[in-house]
Amino acid sequence: MDDELNILPISSHIKSITPVPVNEDPEGLSESERDLKNLKQELSEDFPVGPLIKKCCTLDQGKAVVTFLDAILDKSLRSTVALLAARGRGKSAALGLAVAGAIAAGYLKESLVLESCIDSPGVLVSMLRILTKAVFPQCADGLRKSAYLYFFTSIVFMVICIVLYNVAHKLPIMQYYEELKAEAVKEEKAEKRYITEDVHSLVLKDWYLVLLITGYNVFDLVGKSLTAVYLLENAKVAISACVVRLLFFPLFIGCLHGPQLFRTEFPVSLLTCLLSLTNGYLTSVLMIMAPKSVQIQHAETSGIVMVLFLVVGLASGSVIAWFWVI
């Protein structure tokens, strides 16, 4: 089978197949090798392209790295580059060189993930299945032992990942980039002010944000539980209360930029708890009322739609929060 998944005929004539002649120059280089050498010489003085191109082994790999780096160095984040090739063509190596170029270009605050092979977990599972089918009998006891082996293998890999995660920060390269990241954060704080940076406490220090988040979660749970004590059954009042909650926005702005009295821990904590309390209660009220407001055959669909919009709203709020700069 060739690279294009064409099944090649098998016959005795295979023995008489001779290699295709390659046109070589006086230096013994083929046309593609000569083009790769010229490309390396042409970009040798460009940083970071030059040093990375020298690592390429084929012309196609060199062109792929150049295309990746053109998109990275443009820094507009408006282009997407896809690389498709058969196995064994150096895709992972080209992507690795592109990641190195991205780091050199200053993309230290971005999370760059390189997935070298999607099929690796599938290969592992398939090999385990072959092993269990060959070793264990195909009965209830054998299937039980197979399941134990699957779970044991997963646990081993998870333990290995946890150990590697906890020792990775000790590597010199990780410490180097942590220092660069700390310097970048200092520069960013000097230029911009985010809401999370303005929320601080000289008394509670780094416990302040932890306690705020804990208080939000606790009062959100309390709000959801209050429906068991009193359930608001007026839909117009519930929707109006949701709209009124928009007043929390100017109140929090006042805690950030208002008088010194509003910038203390108590007003911010009180508003946070009220925000979570009303969020938990009104969310539960609307989730309970929605299925009751339609015909019985549509009640389940109504609940699904409510959950869908809730999840979409939470996801949208998380995305918008990245752009909420005060």
PDB file of C-alpha atoms in Angstrom, residues 16-145:
ATOM      1  CA  SER A  16      13.143  -6.670 -11.078  1.00  0.00           C
ATOM      2  CA  ILE A  17      12.046  -3.193  -9.969  1.00  0.00           C
ATOM      3  CA  THR A  18      14.919  -0.724 -10.116  1.00  0.00           C
ATOM      4  CA  PRO A  19      15.138   2.640  -8.321  1.00  0.00           C
ATOM      5  CA  VAL A  20      14.013   5.713 -10.219  1.00  0.00           C
ATOM      6  CA  PRO A  21      17.076   7.658 -11.307  1.00  0.00           C
ATOM      7  CA  VAL A  22      17.557  10.939  -9.448  1.00  0.00           C
ATOM      8  CA  ASN A  23      19.068  13.954 -11.165  1.00  0.00           C
ATOM      9  CA  GLU A  24      21.972  15.032  -8.998  1.00  0.00           C
ATOM     10  CA  ASP A  25      24.201  18.083  -9.321  1.00  0.00           C
ATOM     11  CA  PRO A  26      28.005  17.974  -9.075  1.00  0.00           C
ATOM     12  CA  GLU A  27      27.716  18.083  -5.267  1.00  0.00           C
ATOM     13  CA  GLY A  28      25.570  14.932  -5.267  1.00  0.00           C
ATOM     14  CA  LEU A  29      22.382  16.774  -4.277  1.00  0.00           C
ATOM     15  CA  SER A  30      18.975  16.178  -5.809  1.00  0.00           C
ATOM     16  CA  GLU A  31      16.751  19.032  -6.932  1.00  0.00           C
ATOM     17  CA  SER A  32      14.775  19.097  -3.677  1.00  0.00           C
ATOM     18  CA  GLU A  33      17.950  18.862  -1.587  1.00  0.00           C
ATOM     19  CA  ARG A  34      19.433  21.751  -3.560  1.00  0.00           C
ATOM     20  CA  ASP A  35      16.282  23.837  -3.014  1.00  0.00           C
ATOM     21  CA  LEU A  36      16.381  23.069   0.719  1.00  0.00           C
ATOM     22  CA  LYS A  37      20.018  24.141   0.899  1.00  0.00           C
ATOM     23  CA  ASN A  38      19.226  27.398  -0.923  1.00  0.00           C
ATOM     24  CA  LEU A  39      16.293  28.033   1.430  1.00  0.00           C
ATOM     25  CA  LYS A  40      18.531  27.570   4.474  1.00  0.00           C
ATOM     26  CA  GLN A  41      21.140  29.929   3.042  1.00  0.00           C
ATOM     27  CA  GLU A  42      18.525  32.542   2.119  1.00  0.00           C
ATOM     28  CA  LEU A  43      17.011  32.636   5.617  1.00  0.00           C
ATOM     29  CA  SER A  44      20.180  32.015   7.620  1.00  0.00           C
ATOM     30  CA  GLU A  45      20.347  35.615   8.883  1.00  0.00           C
ATOM     31  CA  ASP A  46      16.661  35.866   9.869  1.00  0.00           C
ATOM     32  CA  PHE A  47      15.757  35.245  13.494  1.00  0.00           C
ATOM     33  CA  PRO A  48      14.159  32.994  14.616  1.00  0.00           C
ATOM     34  CA  VAL A  49      13.522  31.482  11.185  1.00  0.00           C
ATOM     35  CA  GLY A  50      17.162  30.856  10.246  1.00  0.00           C
ATOM     36  CA  PRO A  51      18.240  28.643  13.173  1.00  0.00           C
ATOM     37  CA  LEU A  52      15.004  26.635  12.966  1.00  0.00           C
ATOM     38  CA  ILE A  53      15.180  26.051   9.209  1.00  0.00           C
ATOM     39  CA  LYS A  54      18.643  24.511   9.669  1.00  0.00           C
ATOM     40  CA  LYS A  55      16.971  21.676  11.608  1.00  0.00           C
ATOM     41  CA  CYS A  56      14.705  20.697   8.690  1.00  0.00           C
ATOM     42  CA  CYS A  57      15.574  17.528   6.799  1.00  0.00           C
ATOM     43  CA  THR A  58      13.362  17.899   3.707  1.00  0.00           C
ATOM     44  CA  LEU A  59      12.181  20.720   1.510  1.00  0.00           C
ATOM     45  CA  ASP A  60       8.523  20.119   2.366  1.00  0.00           C
ATOM     46  CA  GLN A  61       9.326  20.271   6.069  1.00  0.00           C
ATOM     47  CA  GLY A  62      11.235  23.524   5.530  1.00  0.00           C
ATOM     48  CA  LYS A  63       8.311  25.058   3.623  1.00  0.00           C
ATOM     49  CA  ALA A  64       5.930  23.983   6.405  1.00  0.00           C
ATOM     50  CA  VAL A  65       8.084  25.608   9.099  1.00  0.00           C
ATOM     51  CA  VAL A  66       8.365  28.822   7.056  1.00  0.00           C
ATOM     52  CA  THR A  67       4.572  28.926   6.629  1.00  0.00           C
ATOM     53  CA  PHE A  68       4.029  28.376  10.360  1.00  0.00           C
ATOM     54  CA  LEU A  69       6.515  31.076  11.314  1.00  0.00           C
ATOM     55  CA  ASP A  70       5.028  33.560   8.831  1.00  0.00           C
ATOM     56  CA  ALA A  71       1.683  33.217  10.593  1.00  0.00           C
ATOM     57  CA  ILE A  72       3.293  33.369  14.059  1.00  0.00           C
ATOM     58  CA  LEU A  73       5.502  36.402  13.416  1.00  0.00           C
ATOM     59  CA  ASP A  74       2.589  38.267  11.848  1.00  0.00           C
ATOM     60  CA  LYS A  75       1.114  38.396  15.400  1.00  0.00           C
ATOM     61  CA  SER A  76      -2.360  39.229  14.102  1.00  0.00           C
ATOM     62  CA  LEU A  77      -3.861  35.908  15.293  1.00  0.00           C
ATOM     63  CA  ARG A  78      -6.127  36.030  12.237  1.00  0.00           C
ATOM     64  CA  SER A  79      -4.763  33.091  10.289  1.00  0.00           C
ATOM     65  CA  THR A  80      -4.929  29.333  10.736  1.00  0.00           C
ATOM     66  CA  VAL A  81      -2.353  26.963   9.282  1.00  0.00           C
ATOM     67  CA  ALA A  82      -3.154  23.268   8.835  1.00  0.00           C
ATOM     68  CA  LEU A  83      -0.503  20.655   8.047  1.00  0.00           C
ATOM     69  CA  LEU A  84      -1.576  17.384   6.426  1.00  0.00           C
ATOM     70  CA  ALA A  85       0.770  14.613   5.343  1.00  0.00           C
ATOM     71  CA  ALA A  86       1.171  10.874   5.487  1.00  0.00           C
ATOM     72  CA  ARG A  87       2.814   9.224   8.472  1.00  0.00           C
ATOM     73  CA  GLY A  88       6.544   9.599   8.859  1.00  0.00           C
ATOM     74  CA  ARG A  89       6.841  12.916   7.040  1.00  0.00           C
ATOM     75  CA  GLY A  90       7.978  14.986  10.026  1.00  0.00           C
ATOM     76  CA  LYS A  91       4.726  16.764  10.931  1.00  0.00           C
ATOM     77  CA  SER A  92       5.420  16.619  14.660  1.00  0.00           C
ATOM     78  CA  ALA A  93       8.983  17.846  14.152  1.00  0.00           C
ATOM     79  CA  ALA A  94       7.735  20.789  12.065  1.00  0.00           C
ATOM     80  CA  LEU A  95       5.162  21.686  14.710  1.00  0.00           C
ATOM     81  CA  GLY A  96       7.831  21.456  17.400  1.00  0.00           C
ATOM     82  CA  LEU A  97      10.046  23.887  15.487  1.00  0.00           C
ATOM     83  CA  ALA A  98       7.041  26.199  15.076  1.00  0.00           C
ATOM     84  CA  VAL A  99       6.415  26.119  18.837  1.00  0.00           C
ATOM     85  CA  ALA A 100      10.058  27.050  19.419  1.00  0.00           C
ATOM     86  CA  GLY A 101       9.606  29.959  17.016  1.00  0.00           C
ATOM     87  CA  ALA A 102       6.452  31.041  18.839  1.00  0.00           C
ATOM     88  CA  ILE A 103       8.326  31.095  22.151  1.00  0.00           C
ATOM     89  CA  ALA A 104      11.128  33.121  20.581  1.00  0.00           C
ATOM     90  CA  ALA A 105       8.509  35.533  19.193  1.00  0.00           C
ATOM     91  CA  GLY A 106       7.210  36.264  22.694  1.00  0.00           C
ATOM     92  CA  TYR A 107       4.179  34.003  22.962  1.00  0.00           C
ATOM     93  CA  LEU A 108       5.110  33.027  26.507  1.00  0.00           C
ATOM     94  CA  LYS A 109       1.663  33.724  27.966  1.00  0.00           C
ATOM     95  CA  GLU A 110      -0.125  31.461  25.529  1.00  0.00           C
ATOM     96  CA  SER A 111      -0.752  27.775  26.154  1.00  0.00           C
ATOM     97  CA  LEU A 112       0.753  25.882  23.215  1.00  0.00           C
ATOM     98  CA  VAL A 113      -0.207  22.225  23.160  1.00  0.00           C
ATOM     99  CA  LEU A 114       1.439  19.793  20.751  1.00  0.00           C
ATOM    100  CA  GLU A 115      -0.490  16.593  20.151  1.00  0.00           C
ATOM    101  CA  SER A 116       1.980  14.350  18.436  1.00  0.00           C
ATOM    102  CA  CYS A 117      -0.340  11.443  17.749  1.00  0.00           C
ATOM    103  CA  ILE A 118      -4.068  11.140  18.311  1.00  0.00           C
ATOM    104  CA  ASP A 119      -3.977   7.408  17.776  1.00  0.00           C
ATOM    105  CA  SER A 120      -1.595   6.622  20.663  1.00  0.00           C
ATOM    106  CA  PRO A 121      -4.334   5.942  23.266  1.00  0.00           C
ATOM    107  CA  GLY A 122      -6.223   3.860  20.719  1.00  0.00           C
ATOM    108  CA  VAL A 123      -3.117   1.804  19.976  1.00  0.00           C
ATOM    109  CA  LEU A 124      -2.565   1.211  23.697  1.00  0.00           C
ATOM    110  CA  VAL A 125      -6.182   0.140  24.228  1.00  0.00           C
ATOM    111  CA  SER A 126      -6.023  -2.149  21.194  1.00  0.00           C
ATOM    112  CA  MET A 127      -2.828  -3.782  22.423  1.00  0.00           C
ATOM    113  CA  LEU A 128      -4.379  -4.290  25.848  1.00  0.00           C
ATOM    114  CA  ARG A 129      -7.430  -5.859  24.237  1.00  0.00           C
ATOM    115  CA  ILE A 130      -5.247  -8.254  22.214  1.00  0.00           C
ATOM    116  CA  LEU A 131      -3.333  -9.163  25.378  1.00  0.00           C
ATOM    117  CA  THR A 132      -6.439  -9.747  27.492  1.00  0.00           C
ATOM    118  CA  LYS A 133      -8.149 -11.759  24.751  1.00  0.00           C
ATOM    119  CA  ALA A 134      -5.094 -13.969  24.374  1.00  0.00           C
ATOM    120  CA  VAL A 135      -4.409 -14.466  28.086  1.00  0.00           C
ATOM    121  CA  PHE A 136      -7.784 -14.424  29.848  1.00  0.00           C
ATOM    122  CA  PRO A 137     -10.687 -16.774  29.066  1.00  0.00           C
ATOM    123  CA  GLN A 138     -13.762 -15.210  27.446  1.00  0.00           C
ATOM    124  CA  CYS A 139     -16.049 -15.648  30.401  1.00  0.00           C
ATOM    125  CA  ALA A 140     -17.335 -13.504  33.249  1.00  0.00           C
ATOM    126  CA  ASP A 141     -14.157 -14.027  35.283  1.00  0.00           C
ATOM    127  CA  GLY A 142     -11.941 -13.261  32.295  1.00  0.00           C
ATOM    128  CA  LEU A 143     -13.853 -10.070  31.482  1.00  0.00           C
ATOM    129  CA  ARG A 144     -13.549  -9.021  35.114  1.00  0.00           C
ATOM    130  CA  LYS A 145      -9.774  -9.501  35.021  1.00  0.00           C
TER     131      LYS A 145
END
